[in-house]
Amino acid sequence: MPDAGIHPKGEVSLPDLFQKLRQDIGENVGAIGCFVGVVRGFSEDGERVKFLRYQSSDDAVKKLEQIATDIEKRPNIWRVMIHHVVDQIAPGEDAIYVLVAGRRRDDVFRALPELMNRVKAEVPIWKKEVTEQREYWVHELAEKR
Amino acid sequence: MVSALGVTVKFFANFREAVGQEQVEVAAAMDIAALLDELVRRFGEKMTEQLYELGSKKLRETVNVLVNGHGINFLSGLDTKLKDGDVVAIFPPVSGGG
């Protein structure tokens, strides 16, 4: 059963996820890798960010579960956890937690960027960046470049 | 909620902002082209700007349209037929993660 979810702010934390992962860890696990996505204080254009506002569709959890399941099927990967906060998030606050437990560090280090690349490309979540000067959906900024 | 008659259209991100609603029900839209025409009729210029390249009826590259979870690019594009109970989602490129 994949361990993935969409949460409002405050419902999920890295220590809680890490503790859960460690509780029933198998003897074949030799490495645990973790990625935490954090909201930056400055935009790509150097504007001070007030907050990001995330939005998701009903299918987002299902997609996160699918990605976690795909990676868990690999040899030497024992467990994947993906938990995304969908809310209004201020600079310095966490937006996403990805944890991977595997046999060796190479297995884990390989899985983490692939997981995040798939999350960013496939999961129906959108974010609006609100700076001190303006606000925009992130794809709109990319479109203008 | 899926409409018993007609099509449910769900909006996300900039589209939701443009129309001020999460979803609408549209009756008697034969295909995606007709559905988008109806949305433009209801919501006016702000919907036109979000959907189409300036001065044309070509969808902007950043517009994704799904029918029951399947992208119209893998169906019949704007000619994709619609039937009662279909759910259409309209959204920009995703941008989750940190």
Tab-separated table of C-alpha atoms in Angstrom:
chain	number	residue	atom	x	y	z
A	1	MET	CA	0.000	0.000	0.000
A	2	PRO	CA	1.682	3.223	-1.112
A	3	ASP	CA	2.177	5.871	1.529
A	4	ALA	CA	1.196	9.159	-0.093
A	5	GLY	CA	-1.068	12.053	0.652
A	6	ILE	CA	-2.228	15.632	0.181
A	7	HIS	CA	-2.476	17.643	3.383
A	8	PRO	CA	-3.406	21.050	4.721
A	9	LYS	CA	-0.626	22.847	6.561
A	10	GLY	CA	0.153	21.347	9.976
A	11	GLU	CA	-1.276	17.919	9.251
A	12	VAL	CA	1.999	16.261	8.297
A	13	SER	CA	5.599	16.678	9.446
A	14	LEU	CA	8.977	15.203	8.594
A	15	PRO	CA	9.632	13.826	12.117
A	16	ASP	CA	6.269	12.002	12.116
A	17	LEU	CA	6.874	10.494	8.678
A	18	PHE	CA	10.415	9.509	9.581
A	19	GLN	CA	9.257	7.855	12.797
A	20	LYS	CA	6.594	5.916	10.911
A	21	LEU	CA	9.141	4.744	8.369
A	22	ARG	CA	11.550	3.618	11.060
A	23	GLN	CA	8.934	1.713	13.063
A	24	ASP	CA	8.753	-1.298	10.796
A	25	ILE	CA	11.936	-0.975	8.821
A	26	GLY	CA	13.297	-4.252	7.460
A	27	GLU	CA	16.736	-5.686	8.040
A	28	ASN	CA	17.583	-5.338	4.353
A	29	VAL	CA	17.347	-1.559	4.474
A	30	GLY	CA	20.729	0.122	4.540
A	31	ALA	CA	19.807	3.635	3.485
A	32	ILE	CA	17.029	6.166	3.985
A	33	GLY	CA	16.969	9.221	1.768
A	34	CYS	CA	14.784	12.261	2.186
A	35	PHE	CA	13.847	15.306	0.106
A	36	VAL	CA	12.050	18.292	1.583
A	37	GLY	CA	10.750	20.992	-0.748
A	38	VAL	CA	10.867	24.358	0.995
A	39	VAL	CA	9.321	27.643	-0.143
A	40	ARG	CA	12.046	30.137	-1.089
A	41	GLY	CA	11.991	33.713	0.135
A	42	PHE	CA	12.800	35.183	-3.281
A	43	SER	CA	11.280	34.526	-6.709
A	44	GLU	CA	13.216	33.709	-9.881
A	45	ASP	CA	13.084	37.454	-10.641
A	46	GLY	CA	14.443	38.366	-7.224
A	47	GLU	CA	11.160	39.608	-5.766
A	48	ARG	CA	10.465	38.926	-2.109
A	49	VAL	CA	7.891	36.139	-1.856
A	50	LYS	CA	4.989	36.625	0.543
A	51	PHE	CA	3.600	33.104	0.119
A	52	LEU	CA	2.735	30.350	-2.350
A	53	ARG	CA	-0.840	29.171	-2.707
A	54	TYR	CA	-1.209	25.568	-3.854
A	55	GLN	CA	-4.262	23.992	-5.465
A	56	SER	CA	-4.856	20.352	-6.403
A	57	SER	CA	-7.451	18.221	-8.128
A	58	ASP	CA	-9.149	15.168	-6.651
A	59	ASP	CA	-6.839	12.931	-8.670
A	60	ALA	CA	-3.642	14.223	-7.062
A	61	VAL	CA	-3.462	11.601	-4.277
A	62	LYS	CA	-4.083	8.788	-6.733
A	63	LYS	CA	-1.247	10.066	-8.908
A	64	LEU	CA	1.130	10.353	-5.945
A	65	GLU	CA	0.250	6.775	-4.969
A	66	GLN	CA	0.905	5.582	-8.491
A	67	ILE	CA	4.351	7.184	-8.555
A	68	ALA	CA	5.224	5.751	-5.131
A	69	THR	CA	4.035	2.313	-6.213
A	70	ASP	CA	6.074	2.421	-9.428
A	71	ILE	CA	9.282	3.186	-7.563
A	72	GLU	CA	8.570	0.683	-4.777
A	73	LYS	CA	8.399	-2.094	-7.366
A	74	ARG	CA	12.080	-1.667	-8.070
A	75	PRO	CA	14.569	-4.111	-6.649
A	76	ASN	CA	16.365	-2.773	-3.583
A	77	ILE	CA	13.677	-0.158	-2.858
A	78	TRP	CA	11.671	-1.075	0.215
A	79	ARG	CA	9.433	1.890	0.888
A	80	VAL	CA	8.489	5.242	-0.676
A	81	MET	CA	6.539	7.991	1.056
A	82	ILE	CA	5.310	11.128	-0.763
A	83	HIS	CA	3.316	13.751	1.125
A	84	HIS	CA	2.474	17.151	-0.371
A	85	VAL	CA	1.106	20.147	1.517
A	86	VAL	CA	-1.589	21.950	-0.476
A	87	ASP	CA	-2.340	25.195	1.272
A	88	GLN	CA	-1.006	28.739	1.581
A	89	ILE	CA	2.669	28.293	2.454
A	90	ALA	CA	5.112	30.979	3.551
A	91	PRO	CA	8.857	31.159	2.838
A	92	GLY	CA	10.762	28.691	4.976
A	93	GLU	CA	7.795	26.349	5.321
A	94	ASP	CA	7.724	22.858	3.838
A	95	ALA	CA	5.726	22.012	0.705
A	96	ILE	CA	6.589	18.365	0.102
A	97	TYR	CA	8.236	15.414	1.823
A	98	VAL	CA	9.660	12.462	-0.074
A	99	LEU	CA	11.273	9.582	1.836
A	100	VAL	CA	12.839	6.499	0.298
A	101	ALA	CA	14.161	3.450	2.124
A	102	GLY	CA	16.339	1.049	0.176
A	103	ARG	CA	19.160	-1.456	0.337
A	104	ARG	CA	22.016	0.889	-0.563
A	105	ARG	CA	22.567	4.618	-0.837
A	106	ASP	CA	22.885	4.408	-4.632
A	107	ASP	CA	19.388	2.932	-4.882
A	108	VAL	CA	17.975	5.696	-2.722
A	109	PHE	CA	19.914	8.567	-4.293
A	110	ARG	CA	18.807	7.440	-7.753
A	111	ALA	CA	15.146	7.252	-6.774
A	112	LEU	CA	14.794	10.675	-5.141
A	113	PRO	CA	15.290	12.968	-8.174
A	114	GLU	CA	13.224	10.673	-10.352
A	115	LEU	CA	10.373	10.802	-7.860
A	116	MET	CA	10.482	14.580	-7.704
A	117	ASN	CA	10.700	14.948	-11.486
A	118	ARG	CA	7.604	12.814	-11.848
A	119	VAL	CA	5.746	14.749	-9.148
A	120	LYS	CA	6.522	18.035	-10.886
A	121	ALA	CA	5.468	16.711	-14.315
A	122	GLU	CA	2.527	14.427	-13.585
A	123	VAL	CA	0.644	15.320	-10.417
A	124	PRO	CA	-2.312	17.721	-10.814
A	125	ILE	CA	-1.088	20.366	-8.382
A	126	TRP	CA	-0.683	24.041	-9.262
A	127	LYS	CA	0.948	26.880	-7.399
A	128	LYS	CA	0.488	30.602	-7.389
A	129	GLU	CA	3.381	32.753	-6.266
A	130	VAL	CA	2.495	35.960	-4.443
A	131	THR	CA	5.359	38.418	-4.133
A	132	GLU	CA	5.440	41.914	-2.667
A	133	GLN	CA	5.050	43.272	-6.228
A	134	ARG	CA	2.563	40.936	-7.955
A	135	GLU	CA	1.028	37.488	-8.119
A	136	TYR	CA	1.039	34.881	-10.869
A	137	TRP	CA	0.574	31.188	-11.537
A	138	VAL	CA	3.988	29.656	-11.941
A	139	HIS	CA	3.340	28.433	-15.503
A	140	GLU	CA	2.533	32.022	-16.547
A	141	LEU	CA	6.017	33.141	-15.572
A	142	ALA	CA	7.596	30.304	-17.558
A	143	GLU	CA	5.395	31.195	-20.542
A	144	LYS	CA	6.729	34.765	-20.628
A	145	ARG	CA	10.370	33.689	-20.666
B	1	MET	CA	-20.792	15.540	-8.886
B	2	VAL	CA	-21.552	14.425	-12.439
B	3	SER	CA	-24.555	15.919	-14.122
B	4	ALA	CA	-27.302	13.498	-15.137
B	5	LEU	CA	-27.684	15.417	-18.375
B	6	GLY	CA	-24.947	17.353	-20.073
B	7	VAL	CA	-21.263	17.691	-19.297
B	8	THR	CA	-19.499	18.743	-16.093
B	9	VAL	CA	-16.572	21.093	-16.660
B	10	LYS	CA	-13.991	21.404	-13.876
B	11	PHE	CA	-11.615	24.377	-13.779
B	12	PHE	CA	-8.241	24.646	-12.068
B	13	ALA	CA	-5.698	27.386	-11.340
B	14	ASN	CA	-5.987	30.394	-13.707
B	15	PHE	CA	-9.168	29.005	-15.294
B	16	ARG	CA	-10.892	28.737	-11.913
B	17	GLU	CA	-9.901	32.312	-11.176
B	18	ALA	CA	-11.137	33.529	-14.564
B	19	VAL	CA	-14.614	32.039	-14.138
B	20	GLY	CA	-14.884	32.336	-10.354
B	21	GLN	CA	-16.266	28.803	-10.047
B	22	GLU	CA	-14.814	25.354	-9.513
B	23	GLN	CA	-17.117	23.722	-12.036
B	24	VAL	CA	-20.103	24.317	-14.292
B	25	GLU	CA	-22.646	22.153	-16.062
B	26	VAL	CA	-23.028	22.515	-19.806
B	27	ALA	CA	-25.899	20.925	-21.713
B	28	ALA	CA	-25.905	19.881	-25.348
B	29	ALA	CA	-22.275	20.427	-26.294
B	30	MET	CA	-21.597	18.063	-29.177
B	31	ASP	CA	-17.817	18.210	-29.003
B	32	ILE	CA	-14.946	20.028	-27.286
B	33	ALA	CA	-14.992	22.886	-29.803
B	34	ALA	CA	-18.682	23.504	-29.107
B	35	LEU	CA	-18.083	23.234	-25.369
B	36	LEU	CA	-15.307	25.845	-25.467
B	37	ASP	CA	-17.536	28.130	-27.565
B	38	GLU	CA	-20.187	27.839	-24.866
B	39	LEU	CA	-17.646	28.659	-22.148
B	40	VAL	CA	-16.530	31.741	-24.077
B	41	ARG	CA	-20.173	32.769	-24.497
B	42	ARG	CA	-20.754	32.427	-20.740
B	43	PHE	CA	-17.537	33.921	-19.423
B	44	GLY	CA	-16.499	36.268	-22.203
B	45	GLU	CA	-13.109	37.771	-22.959
B	46	LYS	CA	-11.403	36.469	-19.835
B	47	MET	CA	-12.078	32.898	-20.972
B	48	THR	CA	-10.994	33.659	-24.541
B	49	GLU	CA	-7.684	35.039	-23.254
B	50	GLN	CA	-7.024	31.963	-21.150
B	51	LEU	CA	-7.930	29.469	-23.859
B	52	TYR	CA	-6.712	30.813	-27.182
B	53	GLU	CA	-3.646	32.362	-28.730
B	54	LEU	CA	-4.196	36.045	-29.438
B	55	GLY	CA	-6.540	36.601	-32.392
B	56	SER	CA	-6.996	32.927	-33.231
B	57	LYS	CA	-8.977	29.827	-32.291
B	58	LYS	CA	-5.798	27.850	-31.659
B	59	LEU	CA	-5.540	26.606	-28.095
B	60	ARG	CA	-2.588	28.003	-26.158
B	61	GLU	CA	0.165	25.480	-25.543
B	62	THR	CA	-0.371	25.831	-21.811
B	63	VAL	CA	-3.994	24.657	-21.982
B	64	ASN	CA	-4.742	21.048	-21.056
B	65	VAL	CA	-8.183	19.600	-21.702
B	66	LEU	CA	-9.100	16.159	-20.396
B	67	VAL	CA	-12.272	14.200	-21.072
B	68	ASN	CA	-12.888	11.625	-18.333
B	69	GLY	CA	-9.182	11.766	-17.489
B	70	HIS	CA	-7.907	11.412	-21.065
B	71	GLY	CA	-6.133	14.272	-22.824
B	72	ILE	CA	-7.844	15.455	-25.999
B	73	ASN	CA	-4.470	15.364	-27.749
B	74	PHE	CA	-4.761	11.573	-27.486
B	75	LEU	CA	-8.404	11.604	-28.548
B	76	SER	CA	-9.639	13.738	-31.463
B	77	GLY	CA	-8.500	17.167	-30.300
B	78	LEU	CA	-11.155	19.865	-30.542
B	79	ASP	CA	-13.330	17.399	-32.494
B	80	THR	CA	-13.508	15.001	-29.527
B	81	LYS	CA	-17.157	14.025	-29.123
B	82	LEU	CA	-18.958	14.518	-25.815
B	83	LYS	CA	-21.850	12.636	-24.276
B	84	ASP	CA	-24.055	13.144	-21.249
B	85	GLY	CA	-22.219	12.504	-17.999
B	86	ASP	CA	-18.748	13.248	-19.358
B	87	VAL	CA	-16.398	15.168	-17.083
B	88	VAL	CA	-14.106	17.683	-18.757
B	89	ALA	CA	-11.153	19.192	-16.876
B	90	ILE	CA	-9.380	22.361	-18.044
B	91	PHE	CA	-6.069	23.334	-16.481
B	92	PRO	CA	-2.569	24.725	-17.127
B	93	PRO	CA	0.718	22.791	-16.803
B	94	VAL	CA	1.147	21.309	-13.339
B	95	SER	CA	3.657	22.861	-10.956
B	96	GLY	CA	3.711	20.857	-7.748
B	97	GLY	CA	6.721	20.128	-5.596
B	98	GLY	CA	8.870	22.571	-3.727
